[in-house]
Structure formats: C-alpha cells, structure tokens
mmCIF file of C-alpha atoms in Angstrom:
data_model
loop_
_atom_site.group_PDB
_atom_site.id
_atom_site.type_symbol
_atom_site.label_atom_id
_atom_site.label_comp_id
_atom_site.label_asym_id
_atom_site.label_seq_id
_atom_site.Cartn_x
_atom_site.Cartn_y
_atom_site.Cartn_z
ATOM 1 C CA MET A 23 32.102 -102.660 243.925
ATOM 2 C CA ARG A 24 32.153 -105.983 245.779
ATOM 3 C CA THR A 25 30.721 -106.355 249.253
ATOM 4 C CA LEU A 26 29.511 -109.232 251.415
ATOM 5 C CA ALA A 27 26.016 -110.669 251.246
ATOM 6 C CA GLU A 28 26.113 -111.125 255.033
ATOM 7 C CA PRO A 29 28.512 -110.535 257.937
ATOM 8 C CA VAL A 30 31.401 -112.896 258.637
ATOM 9 C CA GLU A 31 33.866 -113.212 261.508
ATOM 10 C CA GLY A 32 37.554 -113.982 261.803
ATOM 11 C CA ALA A 33 40.128 -113.637 264.547
ATOM 12 C CA GLU A 34 39.550 -110.367 266.437
ATOM 13 C CA VAL A 35 37.056 -108.923 263.909
ATOM 14 C CA ARG A 36 33.616 -109.018 262.355
ATOM 15 C CA VAL A 37 33.237 -107.824 258.761
ATOM 16 C CA GLU A 38 29.883 -106.451 257.648
ATOM 17 C CA PRO A 39 28.421 -105.451 254.262
ATOM 18 C CA LYS A 40 28.645 -101.818 253.165
ATOM 19 C CA GLU A 41 26.430 -100.054 250.645
ATOM 20 C CA THR A 42 29.037 -97.544 249.475
ATOM 21 C CA PRO A 43 32.571 -98.101 248.115
ATOM 22 C CA GLY A 44 35.512 -98.312 250.465
ATOM 23 C CA ILE A 45 36.532 -100.178 253.579
ATOM 24 C CA GLU A 46 36.254 -98.828 257.117
ATOM 25 C CA VAL A 47 37.864 -100.133 260.297
ATOM 26 C CA ASN A 48 35.977 -99.206 263.458
ATOM 27 C CA GLY A 49 34.378 -96.394 261.481
ATOM 28 C CA VAL A 50 37.621 -94.956 260.061
ATOM 29 C CA PRO A 51 38.248 -95.093 256.283
ATOM 30 C CA ALA A 52 41.134 -97.329 255.255
ATOM 31 C CA THR A 53 42.900 -94.721 253.099
ATOM 32 C CA VAL A 54 46.289 -93.013 253.207
ATOM 33 C CA ASP A 55 44.701 -89.896 254.716
ATOM 34 C CA TYR A 56 43.862 -91.816 257.898
ATOM 35 C CA VAL A 57 47.126 -93.693 258.453
ATOM 36 C CA ALA A 58 48.417 -92.678 261.886
ATOM 37 C CA LYS A 59 51.389 -95.047 262.011
ATOM 38 C CA ALA A 60 53.246 -97.081 259.408
ATOM 39 C CA ASP A 61 56.441 -98.898 260.392
ATOM 40 C CA VAL A 62 56.317 -102.325 262.047
ATOM 41 C CA ARG A 63 52.513 -102.118 261.815
ATOM 42 C CA VAL A 64 49.805 -99.887 260.343
ATOM 43 C CA ASP A 65 47.314 -97.989 262.501
ATOM 44 C CA LEU A 66 44.321 -95.973 261.311
ATOM 45 C CA ALA A 67 42.955 -93.023 263.271
ATOM 46 C CA ASP A 68 40.238 -90.445 262.789
ATOM 47 C CA GLU A 69 40.921 -86.720 262.586
ATOM 48 C CA THR A 70 40.411 -86.189 266.329
ATOM 49 C CA CYS A 71 43.041 -88.757 267.265
ATOM 50 C CA SER A 72 46.152 -86.609 267.601
ATOM 51 C CA ASP A 73 47.695 -89.097 270.025
ATOM 52 C CA LEU A 74 46.725 -92.261 271.890
ATOM 53 C CA LEU A 75 44.511 -90.391 274.308
ATOM 54 C CA ASP A 76 41.593 -89.319 272.115
ATOM 55 C CA GLY A 77 39.620 -90.252 269.033
ATOM 56 C CA THR A 78 39.276 -93.634 267.373
ATOM 57 C CA ARG A 79 42.389 -95.627 266.567
ATOM 58 C CA SER A 80 42.708 -99.167 265.223
ATOM 59 C CA PHE A 81 45.929 -101.128 265.541
ATOM 60 C CA VAL A 82 47.550 -103.628 263.129
ATOM 61 C CA VAL A 83 44.937 -103.090 260.432
ATOM 62 C CA GLU A 84 47.047 -104.793 257.749
ATOM 63 C CA HIS A 85 46.073 -108.198 259.151
ATOM 64 C CA VAL A 86 42.434 -107.625 258.176
ATOM 65 C CA LEU A 87 42.879 -105.407 255.108
ATOM 66 C CA GLY A 88 45.205 -107.922 253.443
ATOM 67 C CA PRO A 89 42.618 -110.733 253.383
ATOM 68 C CA LEU A 90 39.925 -108.326 252.173
ATOM 69 C CA GLY A 91 42.132 -107.249 249.278
ATOM 70 C CA LEU A 92 43.098 -110.818 248.438
ATOM 71 C CA ARG A 93 39.400 -111.746 248.323
ATOM 72 C CA GLY A 94 38.535 -108.779 246.106
ATOM 73 C CA VAL A 95 36.270 -107.093 248.657
ATOM 74 C CA THR A 96 36.142 -103.354 247.972
ATOM 75 C CA ALA A 97 33.327 -102.300 250.329
ATOM 76 C CA ALA A 98 33.063 -103.454 253.946
ATOM 77 C CA LYS A 99 32.773 -102.376 257.556
ATOM 78 C CA VAL A 100 35.328 -103.966 259.879
ATOM 79 C CA VAL A 101 34.545 -103.989 263.596
ATOM 80 C CA GLY A 102 36.911 -105.134 266.334
ATOM 81 C CA VAL A 103 35.330 -107.735 268.612
ATOM 82 C CA ARG A 104 38.049 -108.477 271.165
ATOM 83 C CA GLU A 105 36.700 -108.213 274.718
ATOM 84 C CA GLU A 106 39.615 -109.432 276.837
ATOM 85 C CA TRP A 107 43.076 -107.960 277.309
ATOM 86 C CA ASP A 108 46.268 -109.723 276.284
ATOM 87 C CA PHE A 109 48.990 -107.727 277.974
ATOM 88 C CA ALA A 110 51.717 -109.779 276.295
ATOM 89 C CA ARG A 111 50.884 -107.751 273.183
ATOM 90 C CA PRO A 112 52.275 -104.189 273.142
ATOM 91 C CA GLU A 113 49.234 -102.878 271.286
ATOM 92 C CA HIS A 114 46.986 -104.041 274.116
ATOM 93 C CA ARG A 115 49.213 -102.312 276.645
ATOM 94 C CA PHE A 116 49.019 -99.096 274.587
ATOM 95 C CA CYS A 117 45.242 -99.291 274.400
ATOM 96 C CA TYR A 118 44.867 -99.999 278.115
ATOM 97 C CA ALA A 119 47.063 -97.027 279.019
ATOM 98 C CA ALA A 120 45.101 -94.803 276.620
ATOM 99 C CA GLU A 121 41.737 -95.965 277.989
ATOM 100 C CA MET A 122 40.798 -97.617 274.707
ATOM 101 C CA GLY A 123 39.176 -101.030 274.556
ATOM 102 C CA PRO A 124 40.839 -104.251 273.369
ATOM 103 C CA ASP A 125 38.528 -104.099 270.327
ATOM 104 C CA SER A 126 40.809 -101.362 268.974
ATOM 105 C CA VAL A 127 43.371 -104.059 268.150
ATOM 106 C CA VAL A 128 42.277 -105.847 264.984
ATOM 107 C CA GLY A 129 45.572 -107.609 264.252
ATOM 108 C CA HIS A 130 45.931 -111.363 264.618
ATOM 109 C CA PRO A 131 47.437 -112.442 267.984
ATOM 110 C CA ALA A 132 49.846 -114.881 266.283
ATOM 111 C CA GLY A 133 51.038 -112.404 263.655
ATOM 112 C CA LEU A 134 49.070 -113.971 260.779
ATOM 113 C CA PRO A 135 47.048 -112.218 258.056
ATOM 114 C CA ASN A 136 43.893 -113.691 259.595
ATOM 115 C CA PRO A 137 43.463 -117.071 257.832
ATOM 116 C CA ALA A 138 40.083 -117.622 259.524
ATOM 117 C CA LEU A 139 38.804 -114.377 258.035
ATOM 118 C CA ALA A 140 40.210 -115.252 254.605
ATOM 119 C CA GLU A 141 38.424 -118.604 254.784
ATOM 120 C CA ALA A 142 35.136 -117.024 255.857
ATOM 121 C CA LEU A 143 35.353 -114.464 253.059
ATOM 122 C CA GLY A 144 35.923 -117.290 250.597
ATOM 123 C CA GLU A 145 32.711 -119.017 251.707
ATOM 124 C CA VAL A 146 30.341 -116.046 251.829
ATOM 125 C CA ASP A 147 28.571 -114.780 248.719
ATOM 126 C CA LEU A 148 29.935 -111.514 247.375
ATOM 127 C CA VAL A 149 27.560 -108.965 245.879
ATOM 128 C CA GLU A 150 28.827 -107.060 242.860
ATOM 129 C CA SER A 151 27.380 -103.765 241.685
ATOM 130 C CA GLU A 152 28.633 -101.217 239.174
ATOM 131 C CA PRO A 153 32.404 -101.507 238.857
ATOM 132 C CA ARG A 154 34.381 -98.819 240.620
ATOM 133 C CA PRO A 155 37.078 -96.977 238.668
ATOM 134 C CA ARG A 156 40.444 -98.714 238.609
ATOM 135 C CA ARG A 157 43.568 -96.821 239.612
ATOM 136 C CA THR A 158 47.211 -96.954 238.646
ATOM 137 C CA VAL A 159 50.081 -94.450 238.626
ATOM 138 C CA SER A 160 50.556 -92.107 235.699
ATOM 139 C CA GLU A 161 54.330 -92.546 235.869
ATOM 140 C CA PRO A 162 56.775 -94.605 237.940
ATOM 141 C CA VAL A 163 57.002 -93.784 241.640
ATOM 142 C CA THR A 164 60.109 -94.700 243.625
ATOM 143 C CA PHE A 165 60.491 -94.480 247.377
ATOM 144 C CA ALA A 166 63.040 -95.530 249.990
ATOM 145 C CA ALA A 167 62.553 -96.022 253.721
ATOM 146 C CA GLY A 168 63.421 -98.413 256.526
ATOM 147 C CA GLY A 169 66.420 -99.824 254.692
ATOM 148 C CA GLY A 170 64.355 -100.768 251.637
ATOM 149 C CA GLU A 171 63.359 -99.477 248.213
ATOM 150 C CA ILE A 172 60.196 -99.777 246.155
ATOM 151 C CA GLU A 173 59.052 -98.824 242.675
ATOM 152 C CA LEU A 174 55.435 -98.583 241.487
ATOM 153 C CA ARG A 175 54.939 -98.660 237.723
ATOM 154 C CA PRO A 176 51.791 -98.266 235.610
ATOM 155 C CA ARG A 177 50.037 -101.353 234.329
ATOM 156 C CA GLU A 178 47.287 -101.760 231.764
ATOM 157 C CA TYR A 179 43.638 -101.516 232.755
ATOM 158 C CA GLY A 180 42.369 -104.688 234.438
ATOM 159 C CA ALA A 181 45.806 -106.282 234.796
ATOM 160 C CA GLY A 182 45.817 -106.281 238.603
ATOM 161 C CA VAL A 183 48.927 -105.905 240.732
ATOM 162 C CA ARG A 184 52.101 -107.863 240.090
ATOM 163 C CA PHE A 185 54.424 -108.048 243.090
ATOM 164 C CA ASP A 186 58.119 -108.866 242.735
ATOM 165 C CA VAL A 187 59.419 -108.751 246.298
ATOM 166 C CA ARG A 188 62.666 -109.470 248.088
ATOM 167 C CA LEU A 189 63.028 -109.797 251.854
ATOM 168 C CA GLY A 190 66.348 -110.934 253.232
ATOM 169 C CA ASP A 191 67.559 -113.802 251.067
ATOM 170 C CA ALA A 192 64.107 -114.765 249.772
ATOM 171 C CA THR A 193 62.028 -113.549 246.838
ATOM 172 C CA ILE A 194 58.437 -114.008 245.733
ATOM 173 C CA THR A 195 56.338 -113.072 242.708
ATOM 174 C CA ALA A 196 52.573 -112.850 243.026
ATOM 175 C CA GLU A 197 49.647 -111.654 240.921
ATOM 176 C CA VAL A 198 46.636 -110.160 242.732
ATOM 177 C CA ASP A 199 43.526 -108.426 241.410
ATOM 178 C CA PRO A 200 42.166 -106.246 244.237
ATOM 179 C CA GLN A 201 38.748 -106.237 242.532
ATOM 180 C CA GLY A 202 38.537 -109.893 241.483
ATOM 181 C CA ASP A 203 38.963 -113.534 242.348
ATOM 182 C CA ASN A 204 42.478 -114.615 243.228
ATOM 183 C CA ASP A 205 44.400 -117.866 243.417
ATOM 184 C CA GLU A 206 43.272 -120.010 246.362
ATOM 185 C CA ALA A 207 46.708 -121.530 246.896
ATOM 186 C CA LEU A 208 48.245 -118.051 247.103
ATOM 187 C CA ILE A 209 45.614 -116.846 249.587
ATOM 188 C CA GLU A 210 46.118 -119.903 251.790
ATOM 189 C CA SER A 211 49.920 -119.676 251.810
ATOM 190 C CA VAL A 212 49.990 -115.928 252.398
ATOM 191 C CA THR A 213 47.415 -115.828 255.189
ATOM 192 C CA ASN A 214 49.072 -118.726 257.020
ATOM 193 C CA SER A 215 52.536 -117.119 257.001
ATOM 194 C CA THR A 216 53.690 -115.282 260.107
ATOM 195 C CA THR A 217 54.966 -111.753 260.287
ATOM 196 C CA PRO A 218 58.696 -111.294 259.591
ATOM 197 C CA TYR A 219 59.222 -110.551 263.285
ATOM 198 C CA LEU A 220 58.110 -114.101 264.118
ATOM 199 C CA SER A 221 58.812 -116.021 260.907
ATOM 200 C CA PRO A 222 61.377 -118.815 261.193
ATOM 201 C CA THR A 223 62.632 -118.284 257.629
ATOM 202 C CA ASP A 224 62.971 -115.503 255.077
ATOM 203 C CA GLU A 225 60.793 -117.576 252.729
ATOM 204 C CA GLU A 226 57.860 -117.490 255.139
ATOM 205 C CA ALA A 227 58.458 -113.821 255.911
ATOM 206 C CA VAL A 228 58.418 -112.755 252.262
ATOM 207 C CA THR A 229 55.264 -114.808 251.688
ATOM 208 C CA HIS A 230 53.579 -112.980 254.584
ATOM 209 C CA SER A 231 54.671 -109.664 253.086
ATOM 210 C CA ILE A 232 52.303 -110.107 250.136
ATOM 211 C CA ALA A 233 49.319 -109.624 252.467
ATOM 212 C CA ASP A 234 50.936 -106.474 253.849
ATOM 213 C CA LEU A 235 51.596 -105.073 250.380
ATOM 214 C CA VAL A 236 48.042 -105.841 249.298
ATOM 215 C CA SER A 237 46.823 -104.015 252.406
ATOM 216 C CA ASP A 238 49.095 -100.985 252.010
ATOM 217 C CA LEU A 239 49.058 -100.513 248.238
ATOM 218 C CA ALA A 240 45.781 -102.011 247.029
ATOM 219 C CA VAL A 241 43.438 -101.254 249.940
ATOM 220 C CA VAL A 242 44.945 -98.259 251.753
ATOM 221 C CA GLY A 243 46.631 -96.915 248.614
ATOM 222 C CA GLY A 244 43.612 -97.639 246.427
ATOM 223 C CA PHE A 245 45.570 -99.106 243.496
ATOM 224 C CA ASP A 246 44.213 -101.853 241.257
ATOM 225 C CA ASP A 247 46.712 -102.073 238.390
ATOM 226 C CA LEU A 248 50.410 -101.809 239.230
ATOM 227 C CA ALA A 249 53.763 -103.452 238.712
ATOM 228 C CA VAL A 250 55.534 -103.400 242.072
ATOM 229 C CA GLU A 251 59.198 -104.148 242.655
ATOM 230 C CA ALA A 252 60.297 -103.991 246.279
ATOM 231 C CA ASP A 253 63.375 -104.788 248.320
ATOM 232 C CA LEU A 254 61.975 -104.764 251.833
ATOM 233 C CA GLY A 255 63.963 -103.754 254.881
ATOM 234 C CA ASP A 256 62.964 -103.456 258.518
ATOM 235 C CA ALA A 257 59.716 -101.665 259.402
ATOM 236 C CA TYR A 258 58.683 -101.934 255.770
ATOM 237 C CA HIS A 259 55.207 -100.443 256.159
ATOM 238 C CA ALA A 260 56.992 -97.087 256.133
ATOM 239 C CA LEU A 261 58.147 -98.054 252.648
ATOM 240 C CA THR A 262 54.867 -99.334 251.253
ATOM 241 C CA VAL A 263 52.542 -96.748 252.773
ATOM 242 C CA GLY A 264 55.142 -94.085 252.010
ATOM 243 C CA ALA A 265 55.123 -94.990 248.317
ATOM 244 C CA ALA A 266 51.324 -94.875 248.181
ATOM 245 C CA ARG A 267 51.233 -91.556 250.008
ATOM 246 C CA THR A 268 53.894 -90.114 247.679
ATOM 247 C CA ALA A 269 51.862 -91.078 244.616
ATOM 248 C CA HIS A 270 48.753 -89.403 246.013
ATOM 249 C CA ARG A 271 50.477 -86.246 247.206
ATOM 250 C CA SER A 272 52.387 -85.882 243.926
ATOM 251 C CA GLY A 273 49.224 -86.099 241.843
ATOM 252 C CA LEU A 274 50.386 -89.300 240.140
ATOM 253 C CA VAL A 275 47.250 -91.381 240.741
ATOM 254 C CA GLU A 276 45.498 -92.139 237.458
ATOM 255 C CA ARG A 277 41.811 -93.040 237.652
ATOM 256 C CA ARG A 278 40.442 -95.100 234.780
ATOM 257 C CA GLU A 279 36.826 -96.072 234.086
#
C-alpha cells in the first residue's frame, strides 16, 4: 500500500493520506461498484444516490484518479475544494440544479488529467506499508461499446499494465505500474494532454487516454498486471469501465499475493 506522507493539492482537489487500502473521492470508494456514469466522463456515487437529487456524487473523477494511478498511490482520500460555480461547465450546471456544491466536480476545468496534482504527488513523500495483493484477469476479457473494442489479457505478477491503444488515426503504447514508480516523461505528457473532446489532434487525444485507462482499469477496476489492447471510439469510458465491470461480474479477477 502506498499513501501520502502529507496532504497535497491540485486543481479542484485536495488529496489526503489514508490508513487503509483504496482511494475514496468525497467519501465514496473508487471501485466499479460505485460508478454511476461512464461514457464521456466517469462519476462516482454512494448507494443513496439514485439520481442527481440525493446522496453524494462526484463528477469527472478520472481526472484525479489517473494521476494517482500514474504516481502509484493506492490509498488516499480525495476531497473536492471548488467553492465557486463555473456555469460554462455542464457538470456545474447539473450540480447547481441538484442542489449539490461545486466541490462535487473534481475534474480539471481545461480537460486535463490534473498536471498540478501529478506534480504535487511527485514531490511529496510516499509511505509504503505491506504490499497489497496484485490483480489480473484469469483469462482474456473482451468488450465492445461506444464504437470501440477492448481486450484485457493476463500478465505475469509484477509486470504492471501495458497499454496498446488506438484513437482515431493515432496509436500509443505505454507501460504503467499502478503500485510503483513510473516514467516521468510519460506522466508529464499524459497529464498535459487535453481530453479528446478538446484535443487539436488525435495524437494528443490518444496520449490523454492513457490517464483515463489508468483511472478506469487500474484504479476503479483494481488491476495491476494486464496487457490491454483497445481501439477507442466515442464515449470510451463505457468501454473501459465496462470491461472492468465485466471481469468482476464474470468472476475473472485473479488475486495474487
């Protein structure tokens, strides 16, 4: 388990140490069981949040979970800190109408995977305790949604996650260990790349997608060792979260000490 020695802040959020494994956003566990929406963005909600009018819901969580996964943080409390409304953002309009605060939106206002948070996490000391079990799939998992396809394949213990991703006319290959140190150049390029809905090129969009896949598969899905091949379409969080959810619901998650 790796947590922070002290709190840090990035755009829209504060991240605090946590004494038990797992990441929470505004008190809600970042796991597939708590995903309330997965398409153009990922929202987490507690069990009382059947719609936008009750419970606790956090919007655009991939922009904070991606940097945490890239930095190898496996235990943390994320708290939204936004105090002012930005009604140009649809998520803020949703929250205002539902009588939620602007702190429910933890996504970056410019559509980035929170480079300020990634930088802060890179500067703070991380505290390691007993290693948590690593997880892979016991057999290949394929899933299609949103005009895309994805395959998750087992990988040896400690290998991390290898991403081979296509988006539009661009491709990228990246190696990430969700429980370890990762390449600084990769973290910088990924967290400074805008969402596909704002990216000027497919190359920047597919680079951004690595943060989203780390969020959806490594953090929310809980996987540490995988080979991932993905051809991403529109609203691709339905694809990535859908693949993770399928693996869990089909009993194909393999836990290894």
